[in-house]
Structures are given as structure tokens and as C-alpha cells.
mmCIF file of C-alpha atoms in Angstrom:
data_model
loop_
_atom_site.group_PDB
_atom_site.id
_atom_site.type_symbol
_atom_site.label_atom_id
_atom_site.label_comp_id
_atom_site.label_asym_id
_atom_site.label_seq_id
_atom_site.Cartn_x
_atom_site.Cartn_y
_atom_site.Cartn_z
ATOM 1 C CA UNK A 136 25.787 0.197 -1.817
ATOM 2 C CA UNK A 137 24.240 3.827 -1.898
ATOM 3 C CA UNK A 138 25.210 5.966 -4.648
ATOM 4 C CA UNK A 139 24.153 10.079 -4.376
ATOM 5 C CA UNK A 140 22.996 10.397 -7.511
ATOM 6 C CA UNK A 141 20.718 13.778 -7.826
ATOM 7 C CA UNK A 142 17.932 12.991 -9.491
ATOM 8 C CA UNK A 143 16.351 8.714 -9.076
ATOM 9 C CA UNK A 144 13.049 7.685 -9.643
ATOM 10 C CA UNK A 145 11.251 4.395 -9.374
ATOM 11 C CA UNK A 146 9.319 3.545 -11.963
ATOM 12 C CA UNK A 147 6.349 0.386 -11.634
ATOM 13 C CA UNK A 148 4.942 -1.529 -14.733
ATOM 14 C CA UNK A 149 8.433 -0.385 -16.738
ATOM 15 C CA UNK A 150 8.824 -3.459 -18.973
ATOM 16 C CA UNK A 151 6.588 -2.346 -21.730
ATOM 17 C CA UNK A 152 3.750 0.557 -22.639
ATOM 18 C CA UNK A 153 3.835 3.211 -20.777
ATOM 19 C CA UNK A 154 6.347 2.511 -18.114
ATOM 20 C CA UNK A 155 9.071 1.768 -20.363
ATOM 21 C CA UNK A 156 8.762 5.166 -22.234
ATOM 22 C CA UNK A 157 9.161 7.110 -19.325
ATOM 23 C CA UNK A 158 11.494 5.313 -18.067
ATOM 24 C CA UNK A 159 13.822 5.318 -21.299
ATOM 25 C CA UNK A 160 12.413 9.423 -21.151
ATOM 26 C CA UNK A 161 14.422 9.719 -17.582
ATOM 27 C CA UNK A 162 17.450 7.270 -18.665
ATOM 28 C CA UNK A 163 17.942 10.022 -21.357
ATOM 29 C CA UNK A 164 17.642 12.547 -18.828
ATOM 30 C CA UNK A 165 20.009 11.221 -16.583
ATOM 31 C CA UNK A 166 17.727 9.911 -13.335
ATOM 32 C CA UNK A 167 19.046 6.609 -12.048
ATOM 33 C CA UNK A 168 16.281 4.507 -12.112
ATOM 34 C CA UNK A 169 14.714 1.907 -10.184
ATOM 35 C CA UNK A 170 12.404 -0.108 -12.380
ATOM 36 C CA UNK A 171 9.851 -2.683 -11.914
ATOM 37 C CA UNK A 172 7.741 -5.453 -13.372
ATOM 38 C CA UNK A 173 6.969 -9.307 -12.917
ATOM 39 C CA UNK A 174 8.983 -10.723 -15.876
ATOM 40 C CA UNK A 175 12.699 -10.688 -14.645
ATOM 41 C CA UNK A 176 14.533 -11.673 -17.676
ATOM 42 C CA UNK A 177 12.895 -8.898 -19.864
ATOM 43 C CA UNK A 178 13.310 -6.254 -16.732
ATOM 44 C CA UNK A 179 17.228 -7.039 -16.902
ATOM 45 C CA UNK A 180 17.307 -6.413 -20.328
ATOM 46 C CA UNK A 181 15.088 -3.342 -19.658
ATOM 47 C CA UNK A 182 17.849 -2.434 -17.536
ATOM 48 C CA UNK A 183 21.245 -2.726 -20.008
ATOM 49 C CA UNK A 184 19.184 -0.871 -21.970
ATOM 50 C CA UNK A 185 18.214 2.003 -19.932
ATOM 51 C CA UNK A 186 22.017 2.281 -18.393
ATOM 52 C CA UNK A 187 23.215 2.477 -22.750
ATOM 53 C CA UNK A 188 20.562 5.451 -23.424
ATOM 54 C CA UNK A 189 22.151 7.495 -20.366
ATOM 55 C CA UNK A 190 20.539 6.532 -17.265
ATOM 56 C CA UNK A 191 22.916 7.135 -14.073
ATOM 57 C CA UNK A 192 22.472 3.864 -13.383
ATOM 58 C CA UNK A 193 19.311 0.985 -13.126
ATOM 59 C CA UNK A 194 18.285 -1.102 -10.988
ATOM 60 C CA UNK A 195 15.745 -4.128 -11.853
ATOM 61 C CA UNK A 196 13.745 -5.785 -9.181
ATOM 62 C CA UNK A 197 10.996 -8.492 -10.523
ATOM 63 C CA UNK A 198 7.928 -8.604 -8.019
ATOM 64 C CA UNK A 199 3.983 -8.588 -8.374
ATOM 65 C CA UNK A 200 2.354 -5.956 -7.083
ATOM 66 C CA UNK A 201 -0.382 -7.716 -5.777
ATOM 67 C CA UNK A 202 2.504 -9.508 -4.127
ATOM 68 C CA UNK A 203 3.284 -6.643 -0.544
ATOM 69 C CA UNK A 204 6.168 -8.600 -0.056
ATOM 70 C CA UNK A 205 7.288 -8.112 -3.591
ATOM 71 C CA UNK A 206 6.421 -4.156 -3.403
ATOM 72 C CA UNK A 207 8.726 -4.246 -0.153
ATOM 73 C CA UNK A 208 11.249 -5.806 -1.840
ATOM 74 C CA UNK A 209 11.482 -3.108 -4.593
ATOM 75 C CA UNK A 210 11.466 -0.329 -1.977
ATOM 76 C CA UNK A 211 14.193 -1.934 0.104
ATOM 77 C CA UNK A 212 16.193 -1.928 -2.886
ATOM 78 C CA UNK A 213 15.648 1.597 -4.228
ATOM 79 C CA UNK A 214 16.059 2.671 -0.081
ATOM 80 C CA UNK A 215 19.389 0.628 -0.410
ATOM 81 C CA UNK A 216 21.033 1.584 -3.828
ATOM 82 C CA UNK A 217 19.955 5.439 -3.604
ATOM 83 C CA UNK A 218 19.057 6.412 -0.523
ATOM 84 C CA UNK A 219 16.507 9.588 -1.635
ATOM 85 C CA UNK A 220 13.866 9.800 -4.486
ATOM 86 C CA UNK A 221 13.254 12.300 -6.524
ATOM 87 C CA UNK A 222 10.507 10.618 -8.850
ATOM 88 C CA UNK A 223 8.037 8.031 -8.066
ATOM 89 C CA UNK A 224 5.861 6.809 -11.006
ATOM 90 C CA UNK A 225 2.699 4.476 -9.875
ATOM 91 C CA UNK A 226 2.544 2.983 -13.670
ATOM 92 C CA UNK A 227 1.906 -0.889 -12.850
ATOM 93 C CA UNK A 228 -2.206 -1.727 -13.424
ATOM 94 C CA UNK A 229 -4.321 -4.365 -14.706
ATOM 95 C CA UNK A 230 -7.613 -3.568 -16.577
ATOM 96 C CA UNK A 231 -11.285 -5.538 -15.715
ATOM 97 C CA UNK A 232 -13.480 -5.177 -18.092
ATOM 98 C CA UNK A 233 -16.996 -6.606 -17.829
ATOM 99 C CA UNK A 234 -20.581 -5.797 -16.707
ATOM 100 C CA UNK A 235 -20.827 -4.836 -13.012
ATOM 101 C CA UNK A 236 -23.535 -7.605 -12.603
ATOM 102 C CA UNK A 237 -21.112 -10.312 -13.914
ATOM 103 C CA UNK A 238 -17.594 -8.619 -12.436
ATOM 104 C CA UNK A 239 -16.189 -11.972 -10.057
ATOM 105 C CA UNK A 240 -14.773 -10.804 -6.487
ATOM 106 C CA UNK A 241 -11.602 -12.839 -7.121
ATOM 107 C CA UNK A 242 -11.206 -10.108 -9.820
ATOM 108 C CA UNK A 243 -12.348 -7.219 -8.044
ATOM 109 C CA UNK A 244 -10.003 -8.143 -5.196
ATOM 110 C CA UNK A 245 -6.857 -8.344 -7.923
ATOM 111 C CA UNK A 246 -7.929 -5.316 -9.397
ATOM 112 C CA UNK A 247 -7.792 -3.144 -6.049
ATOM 113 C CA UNK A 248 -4.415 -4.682 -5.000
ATOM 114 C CA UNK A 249 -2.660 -3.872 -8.149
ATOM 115 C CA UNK A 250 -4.578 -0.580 -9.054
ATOM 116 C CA UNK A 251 -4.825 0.697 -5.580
ATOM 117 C CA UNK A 252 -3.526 -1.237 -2.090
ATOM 118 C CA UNK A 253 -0.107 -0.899 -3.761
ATOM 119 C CA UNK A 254 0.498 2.498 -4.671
ATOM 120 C CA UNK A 255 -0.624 2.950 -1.101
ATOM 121 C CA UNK A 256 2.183 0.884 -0.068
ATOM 122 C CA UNK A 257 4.501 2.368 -2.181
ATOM 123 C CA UNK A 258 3.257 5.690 -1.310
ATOM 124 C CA UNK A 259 3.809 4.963 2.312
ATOM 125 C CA UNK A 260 7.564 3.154 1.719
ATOM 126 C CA UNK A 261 9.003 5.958 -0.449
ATOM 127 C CA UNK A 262 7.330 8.862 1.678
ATOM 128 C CA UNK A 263 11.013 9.131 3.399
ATOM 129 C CA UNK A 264 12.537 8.909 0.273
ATOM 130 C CA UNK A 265 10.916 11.442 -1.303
ATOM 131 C CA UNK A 266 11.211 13.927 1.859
ATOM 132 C CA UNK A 267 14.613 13.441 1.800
ATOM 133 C CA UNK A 268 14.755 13.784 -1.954
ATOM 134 C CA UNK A 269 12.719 17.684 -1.892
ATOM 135 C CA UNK A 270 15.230 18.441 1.143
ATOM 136 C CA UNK A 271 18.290 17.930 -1.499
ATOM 137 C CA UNK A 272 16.390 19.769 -4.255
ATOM 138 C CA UNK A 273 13.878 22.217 -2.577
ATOM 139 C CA UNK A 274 12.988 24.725 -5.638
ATOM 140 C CA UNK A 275 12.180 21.842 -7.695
ATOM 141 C CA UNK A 276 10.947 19.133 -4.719
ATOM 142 C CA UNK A 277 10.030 15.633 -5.455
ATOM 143 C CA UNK A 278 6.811 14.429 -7.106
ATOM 144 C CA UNK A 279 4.540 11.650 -7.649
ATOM 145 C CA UNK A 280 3.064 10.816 -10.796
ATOM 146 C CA UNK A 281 0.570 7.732 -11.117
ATOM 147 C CA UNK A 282 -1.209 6.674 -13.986
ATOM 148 C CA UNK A 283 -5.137 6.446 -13.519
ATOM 149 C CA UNK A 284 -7.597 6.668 -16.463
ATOM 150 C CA UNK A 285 -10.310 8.800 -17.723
ATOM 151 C CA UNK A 286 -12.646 6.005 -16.587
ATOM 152 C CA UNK A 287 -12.022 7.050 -13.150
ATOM 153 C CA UNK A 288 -13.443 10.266 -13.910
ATOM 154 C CA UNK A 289 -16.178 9.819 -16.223
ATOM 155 C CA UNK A 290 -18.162 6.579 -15.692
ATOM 156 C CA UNK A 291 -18.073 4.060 -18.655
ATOM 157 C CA UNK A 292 -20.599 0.777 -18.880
ATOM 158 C CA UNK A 293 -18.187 -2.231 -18.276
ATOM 159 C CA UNK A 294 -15.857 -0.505 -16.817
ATOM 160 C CA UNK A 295 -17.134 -0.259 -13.275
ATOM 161 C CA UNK A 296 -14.265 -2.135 -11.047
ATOM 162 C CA UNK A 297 -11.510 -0.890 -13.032
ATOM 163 C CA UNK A 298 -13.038 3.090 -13.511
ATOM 164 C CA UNK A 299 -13.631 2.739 -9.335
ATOM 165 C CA UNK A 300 -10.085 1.547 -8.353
ATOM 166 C CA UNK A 301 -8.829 4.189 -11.302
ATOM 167 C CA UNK A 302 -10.756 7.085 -9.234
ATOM 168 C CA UNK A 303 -9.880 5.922 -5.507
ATOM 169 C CA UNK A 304 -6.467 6.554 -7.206
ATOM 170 C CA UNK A 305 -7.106 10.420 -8.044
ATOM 171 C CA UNK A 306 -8.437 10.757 -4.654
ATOM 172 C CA UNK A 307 -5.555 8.970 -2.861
ATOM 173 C CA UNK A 308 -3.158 11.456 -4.923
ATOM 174 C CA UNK A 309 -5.021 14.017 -3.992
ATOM 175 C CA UNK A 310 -5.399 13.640 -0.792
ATOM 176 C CA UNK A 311 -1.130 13.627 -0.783
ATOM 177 C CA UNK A 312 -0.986 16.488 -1.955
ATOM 178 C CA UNK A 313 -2.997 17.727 0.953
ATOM 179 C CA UNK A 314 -0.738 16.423 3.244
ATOM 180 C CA UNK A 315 2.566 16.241 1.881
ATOM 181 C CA UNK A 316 2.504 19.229 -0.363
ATOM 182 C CA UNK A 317 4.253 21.512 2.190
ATOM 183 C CA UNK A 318 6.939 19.374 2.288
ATOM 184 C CA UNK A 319 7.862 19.642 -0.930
ATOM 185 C CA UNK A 320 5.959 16.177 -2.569
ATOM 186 C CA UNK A 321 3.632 16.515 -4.879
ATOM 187 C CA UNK A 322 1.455 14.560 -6.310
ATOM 188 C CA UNK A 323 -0.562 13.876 -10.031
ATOM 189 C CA UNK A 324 -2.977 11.495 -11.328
ATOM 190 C CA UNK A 325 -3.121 10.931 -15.551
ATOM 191 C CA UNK A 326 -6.136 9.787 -16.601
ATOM 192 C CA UNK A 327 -5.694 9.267 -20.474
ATOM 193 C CA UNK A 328 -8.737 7.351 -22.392
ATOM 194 C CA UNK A 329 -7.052 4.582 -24.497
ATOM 195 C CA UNK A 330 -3.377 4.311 -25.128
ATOM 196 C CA UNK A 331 -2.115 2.520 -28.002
ATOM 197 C CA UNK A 332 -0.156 -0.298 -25.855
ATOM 198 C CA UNK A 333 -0.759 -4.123 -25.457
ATOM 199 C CA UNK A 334 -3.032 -3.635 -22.744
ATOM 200 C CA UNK A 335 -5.412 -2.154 -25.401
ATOM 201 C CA UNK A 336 -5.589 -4.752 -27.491
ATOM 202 C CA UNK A 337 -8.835 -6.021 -26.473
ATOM 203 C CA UNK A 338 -10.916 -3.631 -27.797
ATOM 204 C CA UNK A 339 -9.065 -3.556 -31.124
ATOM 205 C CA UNK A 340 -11.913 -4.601 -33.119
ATOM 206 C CA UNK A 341 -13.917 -1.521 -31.866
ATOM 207 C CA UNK A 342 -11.205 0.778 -31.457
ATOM 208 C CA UNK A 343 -8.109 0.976 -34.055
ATOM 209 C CA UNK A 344 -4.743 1.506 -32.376
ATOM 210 C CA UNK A 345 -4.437 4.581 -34.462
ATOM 211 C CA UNK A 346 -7.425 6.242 -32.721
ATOM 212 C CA UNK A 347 -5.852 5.969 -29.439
ATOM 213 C CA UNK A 348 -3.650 8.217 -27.616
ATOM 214 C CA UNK A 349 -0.084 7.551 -28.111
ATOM 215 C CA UNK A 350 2.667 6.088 -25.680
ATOM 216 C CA UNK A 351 4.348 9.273 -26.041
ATOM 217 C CA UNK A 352 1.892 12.079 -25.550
ATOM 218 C CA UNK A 353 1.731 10.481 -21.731
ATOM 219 C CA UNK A 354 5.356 10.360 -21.560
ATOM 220 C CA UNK A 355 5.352 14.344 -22.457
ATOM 221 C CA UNK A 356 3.165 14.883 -20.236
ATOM 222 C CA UNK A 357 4.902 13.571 -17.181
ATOM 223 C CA UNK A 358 8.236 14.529 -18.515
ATOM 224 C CA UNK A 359 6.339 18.266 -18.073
ATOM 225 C CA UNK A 360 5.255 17.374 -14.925
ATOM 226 C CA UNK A 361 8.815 16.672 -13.556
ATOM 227 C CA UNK A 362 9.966 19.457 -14.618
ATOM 228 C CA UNK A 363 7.926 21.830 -12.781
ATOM 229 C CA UNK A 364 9.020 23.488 -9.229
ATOM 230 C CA UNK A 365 7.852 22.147 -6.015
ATOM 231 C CA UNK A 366 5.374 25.807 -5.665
ATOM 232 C CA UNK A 367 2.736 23.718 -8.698
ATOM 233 C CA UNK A 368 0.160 21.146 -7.346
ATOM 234 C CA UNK A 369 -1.440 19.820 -10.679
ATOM 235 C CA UNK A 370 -3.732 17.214 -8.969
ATOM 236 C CA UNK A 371 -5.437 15.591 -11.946
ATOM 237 C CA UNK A 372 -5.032 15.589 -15.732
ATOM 238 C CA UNK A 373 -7.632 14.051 -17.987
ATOM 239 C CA UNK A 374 -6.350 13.152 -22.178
ATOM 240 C CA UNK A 375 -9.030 12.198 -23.810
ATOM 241 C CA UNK A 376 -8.695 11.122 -27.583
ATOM 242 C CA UNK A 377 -9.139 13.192 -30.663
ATOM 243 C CA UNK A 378 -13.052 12.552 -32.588
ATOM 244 C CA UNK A 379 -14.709 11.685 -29.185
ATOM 245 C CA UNK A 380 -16.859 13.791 -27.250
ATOM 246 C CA UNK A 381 -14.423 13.820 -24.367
ATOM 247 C CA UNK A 382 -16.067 11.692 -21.770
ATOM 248 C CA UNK A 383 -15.264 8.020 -22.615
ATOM 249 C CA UNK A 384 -12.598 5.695 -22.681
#
């Protein structure tokens, strides 16, 4: 089945945090959605959800993103159900955290295929997609919005594998725009220090939850970033939090 809708995005890592609140941001705004994550029972729920607070329609496909199978398998069906894209939000990560001299290769090698190898793929899957979907809608174009972190821009101790992967993501972005720009796809990277989601948990006992950047102000920020025509390249966009000096996590 292909349904025309105008406006669909795909959203990664939309089961909780920071996925899930732009993706219930673009359910209220009408997008049919493709979402993502590895825990199929909660994505289908996910999924009523989304289709209640307005989305055009939502479409939940479980897979790992380490997994390139998996990450074909979500592309397929998004290629399948809606043809075009007009969104495509790289939110799925998982954080490393631990001394360079002690950081295990098994982890390194998990970190760069969730963090990196498969918003390449992605990247490379939707491309068509997302031509297709700035042909339909040329003023406003189609754009690509992927969540890095301000550890990919300013170096942090223990956060060496993670803050690398984080900043071959800004380059990969914007190196898109480079190329893909003139067709109408843009590309941004977010790099927010710590966001008040479970993935932030760890570092609880140094950081309080309400010292970290909220769920929202990301969600604003790409809602923003959506919204602007297809002329605007915004390559990279650093939030750091409030009572730091700017430059950390």
C-alpha cells in the first residue's frame, strides 16, 4: 500500500526521550510517520498513540540499528507505505562512557554502528525519498535532522568514543548538505549537552535531572528546523545547559 500523504517523516530511537517527543510533535502536526526502535510491543503502542494525537497515519517497524538488515527493513517499509519523505530524523544512539585507555573495541565497534554506520545507511536508503519528497514541496524541500551532542564538538574526558562517533556525525551532515543541498535536502546536526531522558541517568548523582536540558527545548528546536524553506542550510546547532561555561556535556 502507498498512501500520498504530503508531509511523512521517519523518525529512529522514537519509543522514548527524544524521539518520541518529536514524533508525538509531528503526529500533532499531521506528518504520517514512520517510527522506529528495538522494543516492538512498546513501538505499537507508540504507534495507536501517535495515529489518536493526529498523525496521518504510523507505521512501527522494530529493528536494531546496529542490525543493516533491520535498518533495511525500516526503509523498505517507509519506501512501501509512503513512497516520498519529507522528514528524516537520525534520533537512535547509544552513549560509551569511560576513559579512552579502558574504552573495549567490542564497544567502540557498537558505538560507531549505532551512532554512525547507520545514519549512513539510512542516509543513503531515504536519499530517493527525500528527492522525491523536495520535488513535491520545493519552497519548503525536505530535511534531515540527526541528533549528535555537544561532546562531538567540544572534547570531554570519558567521553572520547562516544564525542568521536557524535562529531563524524556533524561532519557526515555536513558534508550532505554539500552535496544534496541543491536538490532541495538539507541537512542539521543538534548537539545538546545533557537531556533530561533515561539515557541520562547515569550521571544523576553528579548531575540533577533538573540541570539538564529538557526533552522539549530539542523538540522546538527541530520543530523550527522543519519549518524553514529549502533556501536555509543550518549545518550545526550546539544547546548547551544553563550555569555551565558552555563547553561540556
Amino acid at each position: 500500500m502507498n498512501d500520498k500523504h504530503p508531509k511523512s517523516a521517519l523518525v529512529s530511537g522514537a519509543s522514548r526521550g527524544i524521539g518520541l517527543g518529536i514524533a508525538q510533535r509531528l503526529a500533532r502536526r499531521g506528518y504520517a510517520l514512520t517510527i522506529t526502535a528495538r522494543d516492538a510491543d512498546r513501538l505499537d503502542i507508540v504507534a495507536a498513540d501517535l495515529r489518536a494525537a493526529g498523525a496521518a497515519a504510523a507505521v512501527s517497524v522494530a529493528a536494531d540499528m546496529a542490525d543493516p538488515q533491520g535498518v533495511e527493513r525500516v526503509l523498505a517499509r517507509h519506501a512501501d507505505r509512503f513512497g516520498s519523505m519529507s522528514a528524516l530524523v537520525l534520533n537512535a544512539g547509544v552513549g560509551t562512557a569511560g576513559a579512552l585507555a579502558d574504552s573495549s573495541m567490542r564497544r567502540f565497534d557498537k558505538t560507531l554502528a549505532v551512532n554512525l554506520r547507520a545514519p549512513v545507511q539510512l542516509i543513503q536508503g531515504a536519499l530517493p525519498m527525500l528527492r522525491a519528497g523536495a520535488a513535491i514541496e520545493p519552497a519548503h524541500g525536505a530535511k534531515v535532522i540527526a541528533l549528535s551532542s555537544i561532546s562531538g564538538v567540544y572534547a570531554e574526558a570519558g567521553l572520547a568514543v562516544y564525542g568521536a562517533a557524535k562529531a563524524a556525525l556533524i561532519s557526515l551532515i555536513a558534508t550532505l548538505n554539500a552535496e544534496e543541498s541543491g536538490n532541495g535536502v538539507t541537512g542539521t546536526t543538534i548537539a545538546p549537552g545533557y537531556v533530561d531522558t533515561e539515557m541520562s541517568e547515569w550521571i544523576h548523582d553528579r548531575i540533577p535531572p533538573e540541570q539538564m536540558l529538557t526533552v522539549n527545548d530539542v523538540v522546538e528546536m527541530v520543530d523550527s528546523l522543519l519549518r524553514l524553506s529549502s533556501r536555509a542550510v543550518v549545518p550545526n546547532i550546539v544547546m548547551s545547559r544553563a550555569g555551565t561555561d558552555g563547553y561540556r556535556a
